[in-house]
Amino acid sequence: MSAWTRLYITVEGHAERKFADDLLRPHLAAFEIDLRSRLVVTNRKLGKRGGILDYASLAGDLARRMREDRQPEARFTTMIDLYALPAEFPGWPAAQQTRTPESRVAALEAAWKQQVADPRFFPHIQLHEFEALLFCDLSQLRARIAGSDRAIANLQAEVAGLDPEHIDEGKTTAPSKRIIRHIPLYDRLKVRVGATAAAAIGLPTLRARCPHFAAWLRTLEALGTPQ
């Protein structure tokens, strides 16, 4: 029997962690991949987790995790947002010169992988944040928030013609900001509602409508052995 791949995924927030645990973990188990999620540590002394405050803290946290498991079957990935990414991130100046969100995030991921310089590391930066996944099928959000029919209809009209990963990173127009503007209650329901709605949408739809997410998932699947 072949050894399972241990895949450590460092996530930015609780919604991402629940999504990884509820949807990605059982899916990747079929490829003999043991997904282990964890919130990024932002302050070790105070025990604070979640959110990307600066690149140095994120890099230090990842480096510690990699030192804790040096075995060849261990792999490491991330699920963090392009939205509000710190400007000191590797490759930031060059990435800002690119023309599309896809090329920008690809440049950042490539520079990050080069800086970490560990072949077991496969970085993933979300376009533009976790909530973009919800726009693949907003009916799943409507089903979980009572009285949101009109708000969801207005939200759908607002982003008509936009692919989920092309919903921008503006301070008021990023995916989560748009949802909260139409449904303020979502700000308190991100983990319970957002993560379950994204999981209910399902991987086939998420992959079909979010090419960058789909490419990352293919990379992760290739780390294991399909059964």
PDB file of N, CA and C in Angstrom, residues 36-132:
ATOM      1  N   ARG A  36      -4.953  18.584   5.807  1.00  0.00           N
ATOM      2  CA  ARG A  36      -4.918  19.083   7.182  1.00  0.00           C
ATOM      3  C   ARG A  36      -4.934  20.605   7.148  1.00  0.00           C
ATOM      4  N   SER A  37      -6.065  21.193   7.507  1.00  0.00           N
ATOM      5  CA  SER A  37      -6.220  22.647   7.432  1.00  0.00           C
ATOM      6  C   SER A  37      -5.771  23.317   8.718  1.00  0.00           C
ATOM      7  N   ARG A  38      -5.343  24.547   8.564  1.00  0.00           N
ATOM      8  CA  ARG A  38      -4.940  25.336   9.732  1.00  0.00           C
ATOM      9  C   ARG A  38      -5.046  26.813   9.400  1.00  0.00           C
ATOM     10  N   LEU A  39      -5.444  27.615  10.387  1.00  0.00           N
ATOM     11  CA  LEU A  39      -5.465  29.064  10.232  1.00  0.00           C
ATOM     12  C   LEU A  39      -4.047  29.615  10.360  1.00  0.00           C
ATOM     13  N   VAL A  40      -3.726  30.590   9.547  1.00  0.00           N
ATOM     14  CA  VAL A  40      -2.417  31.218   9.641  1.00  0.00           C
ATOM     15  C   VAL A  40      -2.261  31.855  11.026  1.00  0.00           C
ATOM     16  N   VAL A  41      -1.086  31.703  11.608  1.00  0.00           N
ATOM     17  CA  VAL A  41      -0.778  32.313  12.903  1.00  0.00           C
ATOM     18  C   VAL A  41      -0.253  33.721  12.648  1.00  0.00           C
ATOM     19  N   THR A  42      -0.923  34.719  13.193  1.00  0.00           N
ATOM     20  CA  THR A  42      -0.517  36.105  12.968  1.00  0.00           C
ATOM     21  C   THR A  42       0.235  36.699  14.160  1.00  0.00           C
ATOM     22  N   ASN A  43       0.082  36.093  15.336  1.00  0.00           N
ATOM     23  CA  ASN A  43       0.821  36.559  16.506  1.00  0.00           C
ATOM     24  C   ASN A  43       1.009  35.379  17.443  1.00  0.00           C
ATOM     25  N   ARG A  44       2.208  34.805  17.448  1.00  0.00           N
ATOM     26  CA  ARG A  44       2.448  33.607  18.249  1.00  0.00           C
ATOM     27  C   ARG A  44       2.354  33.889  19.744  1.00  0.00           C
ATOM     28  N   LYS A  45       2.838  35.038  20.184  1.00  0.00           N
ATOM     29  CA  LYS A  45       2.831  35.360  21.606  1.00  0.00           C
ATOM     30  C   LYS A  45       1.407  35.477  22.146  1.00  0.00           C
ATOM     31  N   LEU A  46       0.526  36.072  21.338  1.00  0.00           N
ATOM     32  CA  LEU A  46      -0.858  36.268  21.782  1.00  0.00           C
ATOM     33  C   LEU A  46      -1.775  35.146  21.324  1.00  0.00           C
ATOM     34  N   GLY A  47      -1.225  34.221  20.535  1.00  0.00           N
ATOM     35  CA  GLY A  47      -2.029  33.104  20.049  1.00  0.00           C
ATOM     36  C   GLY A  47      -3.087  33.504  19.045  1.00  0.00           C
ATOM     37  N   LYS A  48      -2.828  34.571  18.286  1.00  0.00           N
ATOM     38  CA  LYS A  48      -3.818  35.053  17.322  1.00  0.00           C
ATOM     39  C   LYS A  48      -3.669  34.331  15.991  1.00  0.00           C
ATOM     40  N   ARG A  49      -4.821  33.991  15.401  1.00  0.00           N
ATOM     41  CA  ARG A  49      -4.849  33.317  14.106  1.00  0.00           C
ATOM     42  C   ARG A  49      -5.865  33.989  13.183  1.00  0.00           C
ATOM     43  N   GLY A  50      -5.597  33.882  11.887  1.00  0.00           N
ATOM     44  CA  GLY A  50      -6.537  34.382  10.897  1.00  0.00           C
ATOM     45  C   GLY A  50      -6.170  35.756  10.382  1.00  0.00           C
ATOM     46  N   GLY A  51      -6.346  35.936   9.055  1.00  0.00           N
ATOM     47  CA  GLY A  51      -6.031  37.214   8.421  1.00  0.00           C
ATOM     48  C   GLY A  51      -4.560  37.301   8.061  1.00  0.00           C
ATOM     49  N   ILE A  52      -4.276  38.018   6.994  1.00  0.00           N
ATOM     50  CA  ILE A  52      -2.887  38.211   6.562  1.00  0.00           C
ATOM     51  C   ILE A  52      -2.523  39.654   6.856  1.00  0.00           C
ATOM     52  N   LEU A  53      -1.797  39.881   7.941  1.00  0.00           N
ATOM     53  CA  LEU A  53      -1.430  41.239   8.334  1.00  0.00           C
ATOM     54  C   LEU A  53      -0.211  41.730   7.593  1.00  0.00           C
ATOM     55  N   ASP A  54       0.746  40.843   7.376  1.00  0.00           N
ATOM     56  CA  ASP A  54       1.962  41.198   6.652  1.00  0.00           C
ATOM     57  C   ASP A  54       2.606  39.926   6.123  1.00  0.00           C
ATOM     58  N   TYR A  55       3.458  40.078   5.115  1.00  0.00           N
ATOM     59  CA  TYR A  55       4.053  38.905   4.500  1.00  0.00           C
ATOM     60  C   TYR A  55       5.009  38.192   5.446  1.00  0.00           C
ATOM     61  N   ALA A  56       5.756  38.937   6.243  1.00  0.00           N
ATOM     62  CA  ALA A  56       6.749  38.321   7.122  1.00  0.00           C
ATOM     63  C   ALA A  56       6.108  37.321   8.080  1.00  0.00           C
ATOM     64  N   SER A  57       4.960  37.681   8.645  1.00  0.00           N
ATOM     65  CA  SER A  57       4.281  36.770   9.573  1.00  0.00           C
ATOM     66  C   SER A  57       3.819  35.506   8.873  1.00  0.00           C
ATOM     67  N   LEU A  58       3.280  35.667   7.666  1.00  0.00           N
ATOM     68  CA  LEU A  58       2.824  34.515   6.895  1.00  0.00           C
ATOM     69  C   LEU A  58       4.002  33.620   6.526  1.00  0.00           C
ATOM     70  N   ALA A  59       5.095  34.222   6.059  1.00  0.00           N
ATOM     71  CA  ALA A  59       6.271  33.444   5.664  1.00  0.00           C
ATOM     72  C   ALA A  59       6.858  32.694   6.848  1.00  0.00           C
ATOM     73  N   GLY A  60       6.922  33.353   8.002  1.00  0.00           N
ATOM     74  CA  GLY A  60       7.456  32.704   9.193  1.00  0.00           C
ATOM     75  C   GLY A  60       6.589  31.550   9.649  1.00  0.00           C
ATOM     76  N   ASP A  61       5.278  31.730   9.565  1.00  0.00           N
ATOM     77  CA  ASP A  61       4.351  30.677   9.962  1.00  0.00           C
ATOM     78  C   ASP A  61       4.495  29.458   9.050  1.00  0.00           C
ATOM     79  N   LEU A  62       4.585  29.684   7.738  1.00  0.00           N
ATOM     80  CA  LEU A  62       4.756  28.582   6.795  1.00  0.00           C
ATOM     81  C   LEU A  62       6.087  27.866   7.008  1.00  0.00           C
ATOM     82  N   ALA A  63       7.130  28.634   7.254  1.00  0.00           N
ATOM     83  CA  ALA A  63       8.449  28.032   7.458  1.00  0.00           C
ATOM     84  C   ALA A  63       8.453  27.130   8.689  1.00  0.00           C
ATOM     85  N   ARG A  64       7.780  27.554   9.744  1.00  0.00           N
ATOM     86  CA  ARG A  64       7.712  26.719  10.948  1.00  0.00           C
ATOM     87  C   ARG A  64       6.959  25.428  10.669  1.00  0.00           C
ATOM     88  N   ARG A  65       5.876  25.519   9.923  1.00  0.00           N
ATOM     89  CA  ARG A  65       5.104  24.332   9.598  1.00  0.00           C
ATOM     90  C   ARG A  65       5.933  23.366   8.765  1.00  0.00           C
ATOM     91  N   MET A  66       6.701  23.861   7.840  1.00  0.00           N
ATOM     92  CA  MET A  66       7.528  22.999   6.991  1.00  0.00           C
ATOM     93  C   MET A  66       8.654  22.330   7.785  1.00  0.00           C
ATOM     94  N   ARG A  67       9.166  23.037   8.776  1.00  0.00           N
ATOM     95  CA  ARG A  67      10.200  22.429   9.624  1.00  0.00           C
ATOM     96  C   ARG A  67       9.617  21.331  10.500  1.00  0.00           C
ATOM     97  N   GLU A  68       8.345  21.470  10.863  1.00  0.00           N
ATOM     98  CA  GLU A  68       7.703  20.477  11.730  1.00  0.00           C
ATOM     99  C   GLU A  68       7.467  19.149  11.018  1.00  0.00           C
ATOM    100  N   ASP A  69       7.335  19.182   9.693  1.00  0.00           N
ATOM    101  CA  ASP A  69       7.152  17.959   8.918  1.00  0.00           C
ATOM    102  C   ASP A  69       8.063  18.030   7.704  1.00  0.00           C
ATOM    103  N   ARG A  70       9.236  17.450   7.808  1.00  0.00           N
ATOM    104  CA  ARG A  70      10.229  17.483   6.736  1.00  0.00           C
ATOM    105  C   ARG A  70      10.149  16.254   5.831  1.00  0.00           C
ATOM    106  N   GLN A  71       9.166  15.391   6.059  1.00  0.00           N
ATOM    107  CA  GLN A  71       9.096  14.147   5.316  1.00  0.00           C
ATOM    108  C   GLN A  71       8.724  14.384   3.844  1.00  0.00           C
ATOM    109  N   PRO A  72       9.219  13.506   2.954  1.00  0.00           N
ATOM    110  CA  PRO A  72       8.975  13.716   1.516  1.00  0.00           C
ATOM    111  C   PRO A  72       7.520  13.600   1.104  1.00  0.00           C
ATOM    112  N   GLU A  73       6.706  12.895   1.888  1.00  0.00           N
ATOM    113  CA  GLU A  73       5.298  12.762   1.508  1.00  0.00           C
ATOM    114  C   GLU A  73       4.448  13.958   1.952  1.00  0.00           C
ATOM    115  N   ALA A  74       5.054  14.916   2.633  1.00  0.00           N
ATOM    116  CA  ALA A  74       4.333  16.109   3.072  1.00  0.00           C
ATOM    117  C   ALA A  74       4.307  17.155   1.955  1.00  0.00           C
ATOM    118  N   ARG A  75       3.182  17.816   1.805  1.00  0.00           N
ATOM    119  CA  ARG A  75       3.032  18.903   0.848  1.00  0.00           C
ATOM    120  C   ARG A  75       2.354  20.067   1.562  1.00  0.00           C
ATOM    121  N   PHE A  76       2.507  21.262   0.979  1.00  0.00           N
ATOM    122  CA  PHE A  76       1.994  22.467   1.623  1.00  0.00           C
ATOM    123  C   PHE A  76       1.350  23.372   0.578  1.00  0.00           C
ATOM    124  N   THR A  77       0.204  23.931   0.920  1.00  0.00           N
ATOM    125  CA  THR A  77      -0.473  24.861   0.030  1.00  0.00           C
ATOM    126  C   THR A  77      -1.156  25.939   0.862  1.00  0.00           C
ATOM    127  N   THR A  78      -1.807  26.862   0.181  1.00  0.00           N
ATOM    128  CA  THR A  78      -2.446  27.987   0.870  1.00  0.00           C
ATOM    129  C   THR A  78      -3.791  28.290   0.236  1.00  0.00           C
ATOM    130  N   MET A  79      -4.602  29.011   0.963  1.00  0.00           N
ATOM    131  CA  MET A  79      -5.864  29.541   0.445  1.00  0.00           C
ATOM    132  C   MET A  79      -6.033  30.921   1.065  1.00  0.00           C
ATOM    133  N   ILE A  80      -5.405  31.909   0.406  1.00  0.00           N
ATOM    134  CA  ILE A  80      -5.462  33.284   0.898  1.00  0.00           C
ATOM    135  C   ILE A  80      -5.977  34.181  -0.227  1.00  0.00           C
ATOM    136  N   ASP A  81      -6.409  35.382   0.133  1.00  0.00           N
ATOM    137  CA  ASP A  81      -7.056  36.278  -0.822  1.00  0.00           C
ATOM    138  C   ASP A  81      -6.078  37.209  -1.514  1.00  0.00           C
ATOM    139  N   LEU A  82      -6.322  37.437  -2.809  1.00  0.00           N
ATOM    140  CA  LEU A  82      -5.613  38.513  -3.497  1.00  0.00           C
ATOM    141  C   LEU A  82      -6.079  39.858  -2.959  1.00  0.00           C
ATOM    142  N   TYR A  83      -7.367  39.943  -2.621  1.00  0.00           N
ATOM    143  CA  TYR A  83      -7.911  41.181  -2.066  1.00  0.00           C
ATOM    144  C   TYR A  83      -7.181  41.533  -0.768  1.00  0.00           C
ATOM    145  N   ALA A  84      -6.669  42.770  -0.703  1.00  0.00           N
ATOM    146  CA  ALA A  84      -5.975  43.288   0.480  1.00  0.00           C
ATOM    147  C   ALA A  84      -4.673  42.552   0.780  1.00  0.00           C
ATOM    148  N   LEU A  85      -4.080  41.913  -0.234  1.00  0.00           N
ATOM    149  CA  LEU A  85      -2.789  41.252  -0.035  1.00  0.00           C
ATOM    150  C   LEU A  85      -1.733  42.306   0.273  1.00  0.00           C
ATOM    151  N   PRO A  86      -0.856  42.066   1.258  1.00  0.00           N
ATOM    152  CA  PRO A  86       0.165  43.056   1.608  1.00  0.00           C
ATOM    153  C   PRO A  86       1.085  43.378   0.425  1.00  0.00           C
ATOM    154  N   ALA A  87       1.429  44.643   0.278  1.00  0.00           N
ATOM    155  CA  ALA A  87       2.228  45.088  -0.864  1.00  0.00           C
ATOM    156  C   ALA A  87       3.675  44.617  -0.804  1.00  0.00           C
ATOM    157  N   GLU A  88       4.122  44.117   0.345  1.00  0.00           N
ATOM    158  CA  GLU A  88       5.499  43.609   0.430  1.00  0.00           C
ATOM    159  C   GLU A  88       5.603  42.157  -0.021  1.00  0.00           C
ATOM    160  N   PHE A  89       4.515  41.624  -0.558  1.00  0.00           N
ATOM    161  CA  PHE A  89       4.506  40.245  -1.021  1.00  0.00           C
ATOM    162  C   PHE A  89       5.514  40.056  -2.145  1.00  0.00           C
ATOM    163  N   PRO A  90       6.168  38.875  -2.236  1.00  0.00           N
ATOM    164  CA  PRO A  90       7.117  38.622  -3.326  1.00  0.00           C
ATOM    165  C   PRO A  90       6.467  38.822  -4.694  1.00  0.00           C
ATOM    166  N   GLY A  91       7.175  39.499  -5.586  1.00  0.00           N
ATOM    167  CA  GLY A  91       6.678  39.696  -6.939  1.00  0.00           C
ATOM    168  C   GLY A  91       5.653  40.796  -7.096  1.00  0.00           C
ATOM    169  N   TRP A  92       5.389  41.556  -6.026  1.00  0.00           N
ATOM    170  CA  TRP A  92       4.328  42.562  -6.079  1.00  0.00           C
ATOM    171  C   TRP A  92       4.546  43.621  -7.164  1.00  0.00           C
ATOM    172  N   PRO A  93       5.726  44.264  -7.260  1.00  0.00           N
ATOM    173  CA  PRO A  93       5.895  45.310  -8.288  1.00  0.00           C
ATOM    174  C   PRO A  93       5.663  44.790  -9.706  1.00  0.00           C
ATOM    175  N   ALA A  94       6.224  43.617 -10.015  1.00  0.00           N
ATOM    176  CA  ALA A  94       6.047  43.063 -11.363  1.00  0.00           C
ATOM    177  C   ALA A  94       4.597  42.684 -11.612  1.00  0.00           C
ATOM    178  N   ALA A  95       3.940  42.158 -10.592  1.00  0.00           N
ATOM    179  CA  ALA A  95       2.550  41.727 -10.754  1.00  0.00           C
ATOM    180  C   ALA A  95       1.640  42.908 -11.080  1.00  0.00           C
ATOM    181  N   GLN A  96       1.951  44.077 -10.539  1.00  0.00           N
ATOM    182  CA  GLN A  96       1.113  45.252 -10.782  1.00  0.00           C
ATOM    183  C   GLN A  96       1.209  45.756 -12.212  1.00  0.00           C
ATOM    184  N   GLN A  97       2.212  45.289 -12.948  1.00  0.00           N
ATOM    185  CA  GLN A  97       2.381  45.706 -14.336  1.00  0.00           C
ATOM    186  C   GLN A  97       1.612  44.817 -15.312  1.00  0.00           C
ATOM    187  N   THR A  98       1.034  43.737 -14.812  1.00  0.00           N
ATOM    188  CA  THR A  98       0.309  42.807 -15.680  1.00  0.00           C
ATOM    189  C   THR A  98      -1.080  43.358 -15.993  1.00  0.00           C
ATOM    190  N   ARG A  99      -1.681  42.819 -17.051  1.00  0.00           N
ATOM    191  CA  ARG A  99      -2.932  43.383 -17.549  1.00  0.00           C
ATOM    192  C   ARG A  99      -4.192  42.716 -17.014  1.00  0.00           C
ATOM    193  N   THR A 100      -4.079  41.487 -16.559  1.00  0.00           N
ATOM    194  CA  THR A 100      -5.273  40.760 -16.134  1.00  0.00           C
ATOM    195  C   THR A 100      -5.103  40.244 -14.706  1.00  0.00           C
ATOM    196  N   PRO A 101      -6.210  40.010 -14.002  1.00  0.00           N
ATOM    197  CA  PRO A 101      -6.112  39.429 -12.663  1.00  0.00           C
ATOM    198  C   PRO A 101      -5.424  38.064 -12.684  1.00  0.00           C
ATOM    199  N   GLU A 102      -5.685  37.282 -13.727  1.00  0.00           N
ATOM    200  CA  GLU A 102      -5.072  35.956 -13.818  1.00  0.00           C
ATOM    201  C   GLU A 102      -3.560  36.044 -13.902  1.00  0.00           C
ATOM    202  N   SER A 103      -3.055  36.952 -14.741  1.00  0.00           N
ATOM    203  CA  SER A 103      -1.601  37.080 -14.868  1.00  0.00           C
ATOM    204  C   SER A 103      -0.990  37.683 -13.614  1.00  0.00           C
ATOM    205  N   ARG A 104      -1.733  38.561 -12.945  1.00  0.00           N
ATOM    206  CA  ARG A 104      -1.225  39.158 -11.711  1.00  0.00           C
ATOM    207  C   ARG A 104      -1.061  38.107 -10.616  1.00  0.00           C
ATOM    208  N   VAL A 105      -2.094  37.292 -10.431  1.00  0.00           N
ATOM    209  CA  VAL A 105      -2.015  36.284  -9.373  1.00  0.00           C
ATOM    210  C   VAL A 105      -1.003  35.199  -9.737  1.00  0.00           C
ATOM    211  N   ALA A 106      -0.863  34.887 -11.023  1.00  0.00           N
ATOM    212  CA  ALA A 106       0.131  33.899 -11.446  1.00  0.00           C
ATOM    213  C   ALA A 106       1.546  34.393 -11.156  1.00  0.00           C
ATOM    214  N   ALA A 107       1.788  35.684 -11.384  1.00  0.00           N
ATOM    215  CA  ALA A 107       3.104  36.253 -11.105  1.00  0.00           C
ATOM    216  C   ALA A 107       3.409  36.224  -9.612  1.00  0.00           C
ATOM    217  N   LEU A 108       2.409  36.524  -8.797  1.00  0.00           N
ATOM    218  CA  LEU A 108       2.605  36.513  -7.348  1.00  0.00           C
ATOM    219  C   LEU A 108       2.873  35.090  -6.839  1.00  0.00           C
ATOM    220  N   GLU A 109       2.114  34.126  -7.321  1.00  0.00           N
ATOM    221  CA  GLU A 109       2.308  32.744  -6.889  1.00  0.00           C
ATOM    222  C   GLU A 109       3.683  32.227  -7.304  1.00  0.00           C
ATOM    223  N   ALA A 110       4.121  32.567  -8.526  1.00  0.00           N
ATOM    224  CA  ALA A 110       5.427  32.113  -9.011  1.00  0.00           C
ATOM    225  C   ALA A 110       6.553  32.713  -8.178  1.00  0.00           C
ATOM    226  N   ALA A 111       6.442  34.003  -7.872  1.00  0.00           N
ATOM    227  CA  ALA A 111       7.477  34.662  -7.068  1.00  0.00           C
ATOM    228  C   ALA A 111       7.504  34.103  -5.652  1.00  0.00           C
ATOM    229  N   TRP A 112       6.340  33.813  -5.109  1.00  0.00           N
ATOM    230  CA  TRP A 112       6.248  33.252  -3.757  1.00  0.00           C
ATOM    231  C   TRP A 112       6.875  31.869  -3.707  1.00  0.00           C
ATOM    232  N   LYS A 113       6.558  31.028  -4.691  1.00  0.00           N
ATOM    233  CA  LYS A 113       7.129  29.685  -4.743  1.00  0.00           C
ATOM    234  C   LYS A 113       8.644  29.743  -4.871  1.00  0.00           C
ATOM    235  N   GLN A 114       9.130  30.673  -5.677  1.00  0.00           N
ATOM    236  CA  GLN A 114      10.573  30.815  -5.852  1.00  0.00           C
ATOM    237  C   GLN A 114      11.236  31.264  -4.558  1.00  0.00           C
ATOM    238  N   GLN A 115      10.600  32.165  -3.829  1.00  0.00           N
ATOM    239  CA  GLN A 115      11.198  32.651  -2.586  1.00  0.00           C
ATOM    240  C   GLN A 115      11.215  31.572  -1.507  1.00  0.00           C
ATOM    241  N   VAL A 116      10.152  30.798  -1.402  1.00  0.00           N
ATOM    242  CA  VAL A 116      10.117  29.729  -0.406  1.00  0.00           C
ATOM    243  C   VAL A 116      11.133  28.642  -0.743  1.00  0.00           C
ATOM    244  N   ALA A 117      11.289  28.366  -2.020  1.00  0.00           N
ATOM    245  CA  ALA A 117      12.320  27.440  -2.510  1.00  0.00           C
ATOM    246  C   ALA A 117      12.231  26.057  -1.872  1.00  0.00           C
ATOM    247  N   ASP A 118      11.027  25.554  -1.722  1.00  0.00           N
ATOM    248  CA  ASP A 118      10.803  24.194  -1.246  1.00  0.00           C
ATOM    249  C   ASP A 118       9.891  23.516  -2.259  1.00  0.00           C
ATOM    250  N   PRO A 119      10.351  22.444  -2.911  1.00  0.00           N
ATOM    251  CA  PRO A 119       9.540  21.814  -3.954  1.00  0.00           C
ATOM    252  C   PRO A 119       8.222  21.243  -3.448  1.00  0.00           C
ATOM    253  N   ARG A 120       8.044  21.158  -2.128  1.00  0.00           N
ATOM    254  CA  ARG A 120       6.807  20.623  -1.565  1.00  0.00           C
ATOM    255  C   ARG A 120       5.717  21.684  -1.432  1.00  0.00           C
ATOM    256  N   PHE A 121       6.047  22.927  -1.783  1.00  0.00           N
ATOM    257  CA  PHE A 121       5.136  24.053  -1.588  1.00  0.00           C
ATOM    258  C   PHE A 121       4.432  24.418  -2.887  1.00  0.00           C
ATOM    259  N   PHE A 122       3.090  24.515  -2.822  1.00  0.00           N
ATOM    260  CA  PHE A 122       2.269  24.848  -3.981  1.00  0.00           C
ATOM    261  C   PHE A 122       1.313  25.979  -3.590  1.00  0.00           C
ATOM    262  N   PRO A 123       1.746  27.228  -3.738  1.00  0.00           N
ATOM    263  CA  PRO A 123       0.938  28.358  -3.268  1.00  0.00           C
ATOM    264  C   PRO A 123      -0.317  28.563  -4.088  1.00  0.00           C
ATOM    265  N   HIS A 124      -1.353  29.029  -3.411  1.00  0.00           N
ATOM    266  CA  HIS A 124      -2.600  29.390  -4.094  1.00  0.00           C
ATOM    267  C   HIS A 124      -3.123  30.689  -3.501  1.00  0.00           C
ATOM    268  N   ILE A 125      -3.316  31.682  -4.371  1.00  0.00           N
ATOM    269  CA  ILE A 125      -3.906  32.961  -3.998  1.00  0.00           C
ATOM    270  C   ILE A 125      -5.233  33.070  -4.731  1.00  0.00           C
ATOM    271  N   GLN A 126      -6.301  33.303  -3.991  1.00  0.00           N
ATOM    272  CA  GLN A 126      -7.639  33.306  -4.569  1.00  0.00           C
ATOM    273  C   GLN A 126      -7.931  34.594  -5.345  1.00  0.00           C
ATOM    274  N   LEU A 127      -8.606  34.445  -6.464  1.00  0.00           N
ATOM    275  CA  LEU A 127      -9.121  35.576  -7.224  1.00  0.00           C
ATOM    276  C   LEU A 127     -10.582  35.792  -6.835  1.00  0.00           C
ATOM    277  N   HIS A 128     -10.921  36.938  -6.255  1.00  0.00           N
ATOM    278  CA  HIS A 128     -10.041  37.837  -5.543  1.00  0.00           C
ATOM    279  C   HIS A 128     -10.122  37.549  -4.046  1.00  0.00           C
ATOM    280  N   GLU A 129     -11.134  36.767  -3.683  1.00  0.00           N
ATOM    281  CA  GLU A 129     -11.284  36.298  -2.315  1.00  0.00           C
ATOM    282  C   GLU A 129     -12.266  35.130  -2.283  1.00  0.00           C
ATOM    283  N   PHE A 130     -12.378  34.513  -1.115  1.00  0.00           N
ATOM    284  CA  PHE A 130     -13.197  33.310  -0.968  1.00  0.00           C
ATOM    285  C   PHE A 130     -14.624  33.501  -1.479  1.00  0.00           C
ATOM    286  N   GLU A 131     -15.212  34.657  -1.196  1.00  0.00           N
ATOM    287  CA  GLU A 131     -16.626  34.875  -1.552  1.00  0.00           C
ATOM    288  C   GLU A 131     -16.879  34.842  -3.055  1.00  0.00           C
ATOM    289  N   ALA A 132     -15.827  34.939  -3.875  1.00  0.00           N
ATOM    290  CA  ALA A 132     -16.043  34.818  -5.319  1.00  0.00           C
ATOM    291  C   ALA A 132     -16.704  33.488  -5.657  1.00  0.00           C
TER     292      ALA A 132
END
